mmCIF file of C-alpha atoms and ligand atoms in Angstrom:
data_model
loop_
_atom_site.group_PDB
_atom_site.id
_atom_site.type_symbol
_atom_site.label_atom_id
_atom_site.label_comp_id
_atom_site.label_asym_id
_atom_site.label_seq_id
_atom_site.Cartn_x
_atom_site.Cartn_y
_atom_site.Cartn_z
ATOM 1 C CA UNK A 606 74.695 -95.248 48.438
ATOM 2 C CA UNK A 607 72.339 -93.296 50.816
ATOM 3 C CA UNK A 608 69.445 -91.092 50.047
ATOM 4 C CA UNK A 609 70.162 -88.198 48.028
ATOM 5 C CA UNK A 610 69.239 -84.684 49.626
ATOM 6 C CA UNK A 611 65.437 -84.014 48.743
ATOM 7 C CA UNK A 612 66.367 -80.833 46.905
ATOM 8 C CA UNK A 613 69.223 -82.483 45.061
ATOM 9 C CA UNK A 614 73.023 -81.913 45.606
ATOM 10 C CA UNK A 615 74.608 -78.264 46.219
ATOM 11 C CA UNK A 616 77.034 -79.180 43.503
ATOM 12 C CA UNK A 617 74.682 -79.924 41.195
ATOM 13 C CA UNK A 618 72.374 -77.031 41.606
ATOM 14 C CA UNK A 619 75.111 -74.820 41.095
ATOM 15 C CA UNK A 620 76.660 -76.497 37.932
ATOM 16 C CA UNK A 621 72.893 -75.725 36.856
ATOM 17 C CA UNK A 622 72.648 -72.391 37.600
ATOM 18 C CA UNK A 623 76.100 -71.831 36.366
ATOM 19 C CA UNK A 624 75.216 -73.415 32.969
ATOM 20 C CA UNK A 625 72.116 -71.188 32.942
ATOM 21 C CA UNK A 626 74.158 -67.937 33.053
ATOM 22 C CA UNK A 627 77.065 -69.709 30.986
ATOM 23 C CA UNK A 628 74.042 -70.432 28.205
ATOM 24 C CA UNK A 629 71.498 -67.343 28.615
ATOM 25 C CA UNK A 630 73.308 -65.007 30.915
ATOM 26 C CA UNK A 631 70.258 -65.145 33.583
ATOM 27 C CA UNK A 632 71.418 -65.523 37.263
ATOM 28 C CA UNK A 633 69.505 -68.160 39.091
ATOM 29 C CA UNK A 634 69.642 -68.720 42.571
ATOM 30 C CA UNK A 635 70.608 -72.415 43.145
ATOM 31 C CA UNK A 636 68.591 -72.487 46.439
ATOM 32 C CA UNK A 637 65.610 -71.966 45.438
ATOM 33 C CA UNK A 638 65.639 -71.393 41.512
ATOM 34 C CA UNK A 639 66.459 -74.806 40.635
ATOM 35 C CA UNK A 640 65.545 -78.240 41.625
ATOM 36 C CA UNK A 641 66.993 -81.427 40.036
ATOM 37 C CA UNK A 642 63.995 -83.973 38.840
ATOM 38 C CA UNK A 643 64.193 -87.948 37.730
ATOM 39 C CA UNK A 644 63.677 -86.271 34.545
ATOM 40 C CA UNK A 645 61.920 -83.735 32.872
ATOM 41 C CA UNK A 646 58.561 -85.810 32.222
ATOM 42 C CA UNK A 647 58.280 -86.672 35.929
ATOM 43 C CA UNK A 648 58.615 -82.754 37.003
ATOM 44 C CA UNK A 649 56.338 -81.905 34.143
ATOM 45 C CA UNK A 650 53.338 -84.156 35.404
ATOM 46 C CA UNK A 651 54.326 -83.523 39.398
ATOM 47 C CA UNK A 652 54.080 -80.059 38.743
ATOM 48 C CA UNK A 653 50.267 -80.416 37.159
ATOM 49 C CA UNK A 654 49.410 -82.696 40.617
ATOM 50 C CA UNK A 655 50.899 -79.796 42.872
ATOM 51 C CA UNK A 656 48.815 -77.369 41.346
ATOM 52 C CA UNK A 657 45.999 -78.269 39.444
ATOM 53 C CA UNK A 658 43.185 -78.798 41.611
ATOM 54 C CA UNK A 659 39.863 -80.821 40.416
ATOM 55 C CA UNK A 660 37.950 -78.895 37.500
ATOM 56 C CA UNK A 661 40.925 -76.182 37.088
ATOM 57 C CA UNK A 662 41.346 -74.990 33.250
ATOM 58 C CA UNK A 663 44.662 -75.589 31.841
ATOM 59 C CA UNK A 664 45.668 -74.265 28.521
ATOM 60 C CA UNK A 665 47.830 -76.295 26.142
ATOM 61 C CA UNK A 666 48.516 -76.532 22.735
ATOM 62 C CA UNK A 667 47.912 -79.354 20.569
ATOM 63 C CA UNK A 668 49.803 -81.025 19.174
ATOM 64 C CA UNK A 669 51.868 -81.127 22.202
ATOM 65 C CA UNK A 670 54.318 -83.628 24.170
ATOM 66 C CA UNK A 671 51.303 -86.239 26.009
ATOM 67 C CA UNK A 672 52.721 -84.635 29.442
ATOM 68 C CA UNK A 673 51.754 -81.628 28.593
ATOM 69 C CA UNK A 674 48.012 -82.110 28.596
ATOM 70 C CA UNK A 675 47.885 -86.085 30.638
ATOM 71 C CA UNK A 676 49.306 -84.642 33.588
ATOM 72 C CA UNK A 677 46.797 -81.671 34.473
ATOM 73 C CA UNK A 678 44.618 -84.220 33.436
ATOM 74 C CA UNK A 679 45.747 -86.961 35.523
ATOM 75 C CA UNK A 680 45.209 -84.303 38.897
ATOM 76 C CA UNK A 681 41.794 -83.755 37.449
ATOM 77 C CA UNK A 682 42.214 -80.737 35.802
ATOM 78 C CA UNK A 683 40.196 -79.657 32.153
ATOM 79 C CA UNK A 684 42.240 -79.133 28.961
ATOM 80 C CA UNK A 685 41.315 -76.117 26.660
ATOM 81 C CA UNK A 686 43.531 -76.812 24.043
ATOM 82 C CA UNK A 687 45.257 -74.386 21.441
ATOM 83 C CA UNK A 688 45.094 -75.840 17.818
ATOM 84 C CA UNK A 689 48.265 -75.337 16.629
ATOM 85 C CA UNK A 690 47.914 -74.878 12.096
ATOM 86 C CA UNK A 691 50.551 -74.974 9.616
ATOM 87 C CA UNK A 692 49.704 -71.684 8.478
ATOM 88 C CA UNK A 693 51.386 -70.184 11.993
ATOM 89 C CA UNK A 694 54.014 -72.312 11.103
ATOM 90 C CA UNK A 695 52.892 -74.323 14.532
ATOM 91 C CA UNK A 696 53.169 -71.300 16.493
ATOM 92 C CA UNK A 697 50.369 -70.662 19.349
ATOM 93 C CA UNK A 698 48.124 -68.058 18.207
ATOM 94 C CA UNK A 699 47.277 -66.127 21.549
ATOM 95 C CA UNK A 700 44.620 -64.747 20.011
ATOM 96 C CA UNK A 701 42.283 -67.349 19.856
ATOM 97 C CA UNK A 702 42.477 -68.046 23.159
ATOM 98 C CA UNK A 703 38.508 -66.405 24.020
ATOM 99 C CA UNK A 704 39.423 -63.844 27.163
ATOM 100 C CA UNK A 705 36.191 -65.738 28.972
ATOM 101 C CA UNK A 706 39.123 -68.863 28.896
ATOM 102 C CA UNK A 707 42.262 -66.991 29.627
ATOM 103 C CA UNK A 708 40.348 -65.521 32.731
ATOM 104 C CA UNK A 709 39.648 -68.875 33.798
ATOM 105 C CA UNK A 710 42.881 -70.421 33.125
ATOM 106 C CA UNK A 711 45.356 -71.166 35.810
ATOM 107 C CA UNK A 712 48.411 -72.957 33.703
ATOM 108 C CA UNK A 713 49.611 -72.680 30.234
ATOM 109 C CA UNK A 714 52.405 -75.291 28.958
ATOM 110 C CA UNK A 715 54.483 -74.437 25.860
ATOM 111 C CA UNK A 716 57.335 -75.869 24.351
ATOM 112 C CA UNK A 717 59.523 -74.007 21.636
ATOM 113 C CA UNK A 718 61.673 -75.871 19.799
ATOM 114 C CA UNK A 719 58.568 -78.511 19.557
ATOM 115 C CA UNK A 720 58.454 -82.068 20.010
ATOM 116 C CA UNK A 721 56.441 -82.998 17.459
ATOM 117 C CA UNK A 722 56.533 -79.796 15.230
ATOM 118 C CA UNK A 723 60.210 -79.361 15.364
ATOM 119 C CA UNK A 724 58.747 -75.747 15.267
ATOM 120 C CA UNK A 725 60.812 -72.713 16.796
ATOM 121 C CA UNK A 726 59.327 -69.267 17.913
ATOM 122 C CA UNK A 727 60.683 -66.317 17.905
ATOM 123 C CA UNK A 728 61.577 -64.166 20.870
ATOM 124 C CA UNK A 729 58.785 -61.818 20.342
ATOM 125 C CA UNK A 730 56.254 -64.899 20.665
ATOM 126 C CA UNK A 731 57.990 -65.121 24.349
ATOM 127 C CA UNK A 732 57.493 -61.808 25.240
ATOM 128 C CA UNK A 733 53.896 -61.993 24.077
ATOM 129 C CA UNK A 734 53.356 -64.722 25.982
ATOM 130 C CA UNK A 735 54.785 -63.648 29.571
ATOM 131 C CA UNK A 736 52.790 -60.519 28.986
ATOM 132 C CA UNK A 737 49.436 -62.369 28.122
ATOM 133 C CA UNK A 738 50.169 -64.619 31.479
ATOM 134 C CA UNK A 739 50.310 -61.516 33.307
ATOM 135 C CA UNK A 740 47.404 -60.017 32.227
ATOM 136 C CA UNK A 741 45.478 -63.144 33.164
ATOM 137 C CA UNK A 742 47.696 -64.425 35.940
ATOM 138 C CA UNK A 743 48.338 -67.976 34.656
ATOM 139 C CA UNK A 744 51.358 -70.248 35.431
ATOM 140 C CA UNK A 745 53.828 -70.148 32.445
ATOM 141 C CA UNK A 746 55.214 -73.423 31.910
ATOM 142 C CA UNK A 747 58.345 -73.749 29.455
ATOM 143 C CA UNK A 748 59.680 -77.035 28.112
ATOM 144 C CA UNK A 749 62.939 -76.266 26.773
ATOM 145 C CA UNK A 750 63.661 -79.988 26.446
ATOM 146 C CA UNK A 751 65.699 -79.262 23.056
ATOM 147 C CA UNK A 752 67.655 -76.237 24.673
ATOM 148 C CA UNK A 753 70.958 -77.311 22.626
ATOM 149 C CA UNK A 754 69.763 -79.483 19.411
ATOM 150 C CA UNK A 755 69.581 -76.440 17.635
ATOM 151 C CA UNK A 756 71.319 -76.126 14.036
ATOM 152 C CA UNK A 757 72.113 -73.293 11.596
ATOM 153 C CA UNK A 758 73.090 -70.605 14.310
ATOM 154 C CA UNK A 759 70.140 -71.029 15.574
ATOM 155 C CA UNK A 760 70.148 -70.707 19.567
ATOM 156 C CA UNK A 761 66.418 -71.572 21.225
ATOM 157 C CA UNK A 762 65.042 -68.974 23.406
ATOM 158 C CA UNK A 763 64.567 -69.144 27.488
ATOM 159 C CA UNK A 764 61.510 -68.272 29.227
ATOM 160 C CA UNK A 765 63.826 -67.019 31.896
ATOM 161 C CA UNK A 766 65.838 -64.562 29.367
ATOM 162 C CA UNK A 767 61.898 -62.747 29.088
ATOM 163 C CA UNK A 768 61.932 -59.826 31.389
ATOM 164 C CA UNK A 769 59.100 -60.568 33.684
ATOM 165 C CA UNK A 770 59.271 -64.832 32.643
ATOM 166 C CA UNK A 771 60.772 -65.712 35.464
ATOM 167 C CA UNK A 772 57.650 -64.007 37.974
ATOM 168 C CA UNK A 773 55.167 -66.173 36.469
ATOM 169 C CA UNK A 774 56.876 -68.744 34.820
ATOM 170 C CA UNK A 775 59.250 -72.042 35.338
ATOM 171 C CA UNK A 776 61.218 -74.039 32.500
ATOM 172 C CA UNK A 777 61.984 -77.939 32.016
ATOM 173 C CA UNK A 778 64.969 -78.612 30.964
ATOM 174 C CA UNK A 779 66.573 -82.560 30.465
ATOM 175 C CA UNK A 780 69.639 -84.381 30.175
ATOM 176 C CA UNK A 781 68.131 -86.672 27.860
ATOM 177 C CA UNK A 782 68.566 -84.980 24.492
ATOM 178 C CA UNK A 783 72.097 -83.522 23.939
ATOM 179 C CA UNK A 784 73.934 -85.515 26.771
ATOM 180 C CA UNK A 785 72.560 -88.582 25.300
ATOM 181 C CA UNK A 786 71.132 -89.613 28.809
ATOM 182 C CA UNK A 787 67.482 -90.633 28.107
ATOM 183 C CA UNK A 788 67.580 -93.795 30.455
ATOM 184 C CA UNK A 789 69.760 -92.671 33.358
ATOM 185 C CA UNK A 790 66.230 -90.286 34.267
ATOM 186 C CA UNK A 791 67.742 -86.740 35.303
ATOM 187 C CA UNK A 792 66.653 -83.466 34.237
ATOM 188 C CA UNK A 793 65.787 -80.670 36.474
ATOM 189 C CA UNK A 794 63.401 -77.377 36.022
ATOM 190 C CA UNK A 795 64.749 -73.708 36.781
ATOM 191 C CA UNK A 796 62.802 -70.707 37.421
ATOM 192 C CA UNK A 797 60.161 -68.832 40.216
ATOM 193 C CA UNK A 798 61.243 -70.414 43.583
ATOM 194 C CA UNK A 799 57.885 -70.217 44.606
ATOM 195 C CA UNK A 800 56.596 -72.286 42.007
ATOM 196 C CA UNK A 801 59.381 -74.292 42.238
ATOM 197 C CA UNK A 802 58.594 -74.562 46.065
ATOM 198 C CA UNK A 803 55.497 -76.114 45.647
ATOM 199 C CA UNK A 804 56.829 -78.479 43.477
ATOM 200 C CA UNK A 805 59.690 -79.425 46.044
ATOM 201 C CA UNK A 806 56.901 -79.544 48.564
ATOM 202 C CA UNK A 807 55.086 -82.248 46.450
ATOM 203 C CA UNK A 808 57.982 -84.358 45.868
ATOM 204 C CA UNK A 809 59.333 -84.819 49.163
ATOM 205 C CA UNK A 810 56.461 -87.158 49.848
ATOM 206 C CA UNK A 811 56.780 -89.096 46.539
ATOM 207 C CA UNK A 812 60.576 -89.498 45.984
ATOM 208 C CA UNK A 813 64.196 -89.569 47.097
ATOM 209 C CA UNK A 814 65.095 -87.560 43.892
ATOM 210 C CA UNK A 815 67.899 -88.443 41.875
ATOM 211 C CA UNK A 816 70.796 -90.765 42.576
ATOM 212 C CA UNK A 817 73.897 -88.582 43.505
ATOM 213 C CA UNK A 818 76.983 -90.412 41.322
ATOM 214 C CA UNK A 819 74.121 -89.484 38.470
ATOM 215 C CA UNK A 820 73.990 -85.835 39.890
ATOM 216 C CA UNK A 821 77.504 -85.667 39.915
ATOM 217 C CA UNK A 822 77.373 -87.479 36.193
ATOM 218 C CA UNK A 823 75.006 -84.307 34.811
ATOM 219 C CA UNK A 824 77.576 -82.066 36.270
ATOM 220 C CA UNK A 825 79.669 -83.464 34.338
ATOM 221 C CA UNK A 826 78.005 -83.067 31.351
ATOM 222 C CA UNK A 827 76.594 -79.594 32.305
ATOM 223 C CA UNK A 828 80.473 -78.232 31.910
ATOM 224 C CA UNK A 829 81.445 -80.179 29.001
ATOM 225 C CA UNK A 830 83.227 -77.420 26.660
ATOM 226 C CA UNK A 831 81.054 -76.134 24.082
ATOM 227 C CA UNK A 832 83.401 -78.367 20.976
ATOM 228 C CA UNK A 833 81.142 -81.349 22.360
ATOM 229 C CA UNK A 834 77.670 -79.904 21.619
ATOM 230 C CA UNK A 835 79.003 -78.750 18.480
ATOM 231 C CA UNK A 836 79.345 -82.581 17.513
ATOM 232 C CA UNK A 837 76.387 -83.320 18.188
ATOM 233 C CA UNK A 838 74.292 -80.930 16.954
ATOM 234 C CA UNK A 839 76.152 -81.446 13.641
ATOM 235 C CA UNK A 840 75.508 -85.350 13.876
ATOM 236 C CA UNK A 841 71.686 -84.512 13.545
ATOM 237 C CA UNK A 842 72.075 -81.453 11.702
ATOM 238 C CA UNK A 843 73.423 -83.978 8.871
ATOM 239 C CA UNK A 844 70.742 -86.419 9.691
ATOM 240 C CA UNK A 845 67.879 -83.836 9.073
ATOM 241 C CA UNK A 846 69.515 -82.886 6.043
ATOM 242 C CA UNK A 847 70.055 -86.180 4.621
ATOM 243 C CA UNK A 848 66.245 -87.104 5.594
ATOM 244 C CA UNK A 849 64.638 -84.362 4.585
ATOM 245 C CA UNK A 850 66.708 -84.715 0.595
ATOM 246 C CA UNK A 851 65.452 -87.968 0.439
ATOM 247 C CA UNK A 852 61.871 -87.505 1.467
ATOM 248 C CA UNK A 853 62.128 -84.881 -1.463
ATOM 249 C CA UNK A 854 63.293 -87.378 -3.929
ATOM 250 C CA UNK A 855 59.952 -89.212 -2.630
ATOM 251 C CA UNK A 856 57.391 -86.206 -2.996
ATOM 252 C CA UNK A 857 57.852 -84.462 0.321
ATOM 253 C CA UNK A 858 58.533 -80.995 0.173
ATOM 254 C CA UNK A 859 59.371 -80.940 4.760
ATOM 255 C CA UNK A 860 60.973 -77.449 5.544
ATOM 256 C CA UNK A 861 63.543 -77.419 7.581
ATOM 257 C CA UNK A 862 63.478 -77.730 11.283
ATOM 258 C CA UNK A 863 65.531 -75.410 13.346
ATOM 259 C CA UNK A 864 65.680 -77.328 16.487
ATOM 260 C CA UNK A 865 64.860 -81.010 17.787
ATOM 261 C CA UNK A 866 65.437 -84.583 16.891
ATOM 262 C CA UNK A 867 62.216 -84.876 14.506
ATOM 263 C CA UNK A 868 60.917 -83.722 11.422
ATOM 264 C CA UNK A 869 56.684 -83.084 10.946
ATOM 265 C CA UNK A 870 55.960 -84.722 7.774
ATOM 266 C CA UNK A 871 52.657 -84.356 6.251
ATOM 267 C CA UNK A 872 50.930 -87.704 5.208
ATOM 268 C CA UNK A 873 49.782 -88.505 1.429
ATOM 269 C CA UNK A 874 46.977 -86.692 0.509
ATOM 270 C CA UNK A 875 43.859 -88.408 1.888
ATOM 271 C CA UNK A 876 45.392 -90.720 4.433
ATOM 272 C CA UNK A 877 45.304 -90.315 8.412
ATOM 273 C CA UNK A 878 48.010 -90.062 10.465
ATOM 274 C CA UNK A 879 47.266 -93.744 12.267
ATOM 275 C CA UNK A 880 46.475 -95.382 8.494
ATOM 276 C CA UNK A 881 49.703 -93.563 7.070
ATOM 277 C CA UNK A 882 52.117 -95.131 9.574
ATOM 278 C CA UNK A 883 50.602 -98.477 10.164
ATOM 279 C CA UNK A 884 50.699 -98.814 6.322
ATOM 280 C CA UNK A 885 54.456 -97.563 6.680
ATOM 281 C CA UNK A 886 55.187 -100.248 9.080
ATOM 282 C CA UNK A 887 53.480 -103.069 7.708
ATOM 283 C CA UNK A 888 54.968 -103.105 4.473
ATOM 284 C CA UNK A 889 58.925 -101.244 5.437
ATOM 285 C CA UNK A 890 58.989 -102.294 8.791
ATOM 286 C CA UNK A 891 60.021 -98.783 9.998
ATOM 287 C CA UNK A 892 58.007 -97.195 12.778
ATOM 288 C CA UNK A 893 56.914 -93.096 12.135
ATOM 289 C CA UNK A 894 54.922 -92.033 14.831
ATOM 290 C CA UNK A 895 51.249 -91.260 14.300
ATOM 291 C CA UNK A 896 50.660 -87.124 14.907
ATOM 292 C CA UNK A 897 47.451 -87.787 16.247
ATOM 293 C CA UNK A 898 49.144 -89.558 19.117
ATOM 294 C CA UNK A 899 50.026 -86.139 19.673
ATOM 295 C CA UNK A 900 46.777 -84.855 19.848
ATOM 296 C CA UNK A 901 43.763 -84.178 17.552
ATOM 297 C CA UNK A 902 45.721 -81.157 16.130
ATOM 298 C CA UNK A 903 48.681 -83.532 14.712
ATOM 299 C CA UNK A 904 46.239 -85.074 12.582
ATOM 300 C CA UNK A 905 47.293 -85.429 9.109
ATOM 301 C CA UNK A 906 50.810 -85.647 10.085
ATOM 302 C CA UNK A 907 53.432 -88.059 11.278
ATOM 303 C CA UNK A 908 56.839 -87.512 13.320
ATOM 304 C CA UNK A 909 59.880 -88.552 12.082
ATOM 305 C CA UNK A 910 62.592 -89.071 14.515
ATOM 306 C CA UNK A 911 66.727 -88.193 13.536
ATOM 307 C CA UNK A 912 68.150 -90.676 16.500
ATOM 308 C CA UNK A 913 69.525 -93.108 13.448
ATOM 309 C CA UNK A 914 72.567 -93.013 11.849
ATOM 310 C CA UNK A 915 72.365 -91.956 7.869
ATOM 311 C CA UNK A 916 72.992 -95.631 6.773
ATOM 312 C CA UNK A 917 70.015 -96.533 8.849
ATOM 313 C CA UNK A 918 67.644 -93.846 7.185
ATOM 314 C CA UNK A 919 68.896 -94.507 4.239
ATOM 315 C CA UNK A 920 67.885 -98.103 4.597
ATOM 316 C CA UNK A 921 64.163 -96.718 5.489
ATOM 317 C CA UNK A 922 64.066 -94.384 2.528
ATOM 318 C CA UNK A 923 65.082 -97.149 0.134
ATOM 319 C CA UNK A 924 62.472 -98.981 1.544
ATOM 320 C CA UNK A 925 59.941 -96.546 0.998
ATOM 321 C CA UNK A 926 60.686 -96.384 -2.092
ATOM 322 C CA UNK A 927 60.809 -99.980 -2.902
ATOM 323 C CA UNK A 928 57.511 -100.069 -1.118
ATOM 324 C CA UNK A 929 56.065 -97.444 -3.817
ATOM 325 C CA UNK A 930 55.358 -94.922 -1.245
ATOM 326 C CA UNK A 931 55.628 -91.590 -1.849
ATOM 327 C CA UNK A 932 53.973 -88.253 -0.482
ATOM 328 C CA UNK A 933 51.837 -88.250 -3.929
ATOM 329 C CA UNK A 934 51.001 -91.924 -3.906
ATOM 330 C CA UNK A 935 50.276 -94.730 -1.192
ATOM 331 C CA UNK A 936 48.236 -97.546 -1.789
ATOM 332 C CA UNK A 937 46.861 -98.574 1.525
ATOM 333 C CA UNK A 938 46.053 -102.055 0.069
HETATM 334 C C1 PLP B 291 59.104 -82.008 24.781
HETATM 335 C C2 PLP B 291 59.603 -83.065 25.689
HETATM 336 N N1 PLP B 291 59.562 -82.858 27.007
HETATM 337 C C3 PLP B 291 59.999 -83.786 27.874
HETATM 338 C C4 PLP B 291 60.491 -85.000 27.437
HETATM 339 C C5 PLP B 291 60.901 -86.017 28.456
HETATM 340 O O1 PLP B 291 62.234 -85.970 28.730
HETATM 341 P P1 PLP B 291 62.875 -86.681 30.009
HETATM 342 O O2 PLP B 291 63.675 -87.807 29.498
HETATM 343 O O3 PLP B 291 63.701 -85.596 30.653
HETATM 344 O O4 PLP B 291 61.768 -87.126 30.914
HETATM 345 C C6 PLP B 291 60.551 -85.271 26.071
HETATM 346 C C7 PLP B 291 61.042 -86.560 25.575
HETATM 347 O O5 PLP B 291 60.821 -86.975 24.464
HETATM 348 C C8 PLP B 291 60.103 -84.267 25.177
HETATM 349 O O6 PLP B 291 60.139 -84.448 23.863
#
């Protein structure tokens, strides 16, 4: 029941950097290349108060996870954000990023597969962007927070598999997601020890870091054989596919996500994101989330989360449709 070491337990580290070359084949040094966090949301905002000083430009895209863009903010950092559209399939475009910006800009958070988008990028988008953050010398910042909720063959990519990622960049990685472990808070980040130092650096005045039986709990989970995340990923692999028919019988024509716990379902023509799922709630009594709360950019949208069993969606899509809502009609009376 004492303090935890600062920089987290050997043991740990190692089952971290040993699941990192189990998962990606990337060798990490568990000294200095990885650092256990009280979850991934905590390291995510630390990491914006380590580095972003007063007035400093940070890029990130929006819609994005709140962290993303409310912790550089939070250390008093500006936002430029990067409007993600539907017709880049959510994808950041580097290219609108003016150069007068991307000289400025000393972070840039990303986050592929997407919470909200659900959308995945392709590898080439990663080497794009570890070359465009060398050109300009930014931070890369990579939350792989959905490493392993990944269906269809698919298998997300790492920052750290980039050549070069892992000289300018760090990724966020949780227990949260696949492991099921949202409230026990662990997660840790991997990547440029210097980076990574800083962050350390920070911490050691704020926290203890994580309690060790939980350390020795995510080790656990870290070396479960691969049969288990094969379970789950089928669990919500059924979900989305069950969700996603039924929205269809209702109008909604949602392609289907890759990656993640959520689908990105556009609203009924004409209605806001806020007006859409207040409307949704008041008269089913099931909660969407807004995609403006997401950002401007999720405007128009609303995120659908997979974390219920089929019965229980079911239940919400029969109420939708008892409810006469559909994606062609909703009467916000
Ligand atoms: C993209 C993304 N990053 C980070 C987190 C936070 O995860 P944690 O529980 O590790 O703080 C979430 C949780 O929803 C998320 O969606």
């Amino acid at each position: 029941h004492g303090y935890p070491p600062f920089e987290g337990t050997a043991s740990f580290r190692k089952a971290i950097t040993n699941w990192y070359f189990r998962r990606y084949n990337v060798k990490l040094d568990p000294d200095g290349e990885a650092l256990p966090l009280l979850g991934s949301k905590e390291g995510l905002t630390h990491l914006a108060l380590a580095y972003v000083n007063p007035g400093d430009l940070v890029l990130a895209p929006n819609p994005a996870y709140p962290a993303h863009f409310r912790g550089p903010l939070i250390a008093g950092g500006k936002i430029h954000s990067i409007l993600l559209k539907p017709e880049n399939d959510w994808i950041i475009d580097l290219g609108d990023i003016p150069d007068s910006v991307a000289e400025q800009a000393k972070i840039l958070y990303f986050n592929y597969p997407s919470n909200p988008t659900g959308a995945t990028a392709p590898r080439e988008f990663f080497q794009d962007i570890v070359a465009f953050a060398k050109k300009y010398e930014i931070m890369l910042v990579h939350d792989l927070c959905y490493a392993e909720l990944a269906f269809d063959g698919y298998q997300p990519t790492s920052l750290l598999e980039i050549p070069g990622g892992k000289d300018i960049g760090v990724e966020f990685h949780t227990m949260s997601k696949t492991y099921n472990m949202a409230g026990w808070r662990i997660g840790f980040v991997v990547g440029n020890s210097r980076i990574i130092q800083g962050l350390r650096t920070l911490k050691t005045n704020l926290d203890y870091g994580v309690f060790a039986a939980l350390q020795s709990a995510a080790q656990t989970a870290l070396q479960l054989p691969d049969e288990f995340l094969h379970q789950v990923q089928e669990r919500y692999r059924q979900r989305r596919d069950f969700l996603i028919q039924g929205l269809g019988q209702l109008g909604w024509d949602v392609r289907k996500t890759l990656a993640t716990m959520y689908l990105w379902v556009p609203c009924p023509l004409g209605v806001g994101s806020t007006d859409f799922a207040l409307s949704v709630l008041q008269k089913t009594g099931v909660v969407v989330t807004p995609g403006n709360a997401f950002g401007s950019g999720g405007e128009g949208y609303v995120r659908v989360s997979l974390i219920a069993e089929c019965e229980r969606l079911g239940e919400a899509l029969s109420r939708f449709q008892q409810a006469g809502i559909s994606y062609h009609f909703l009467s916000l009376k």
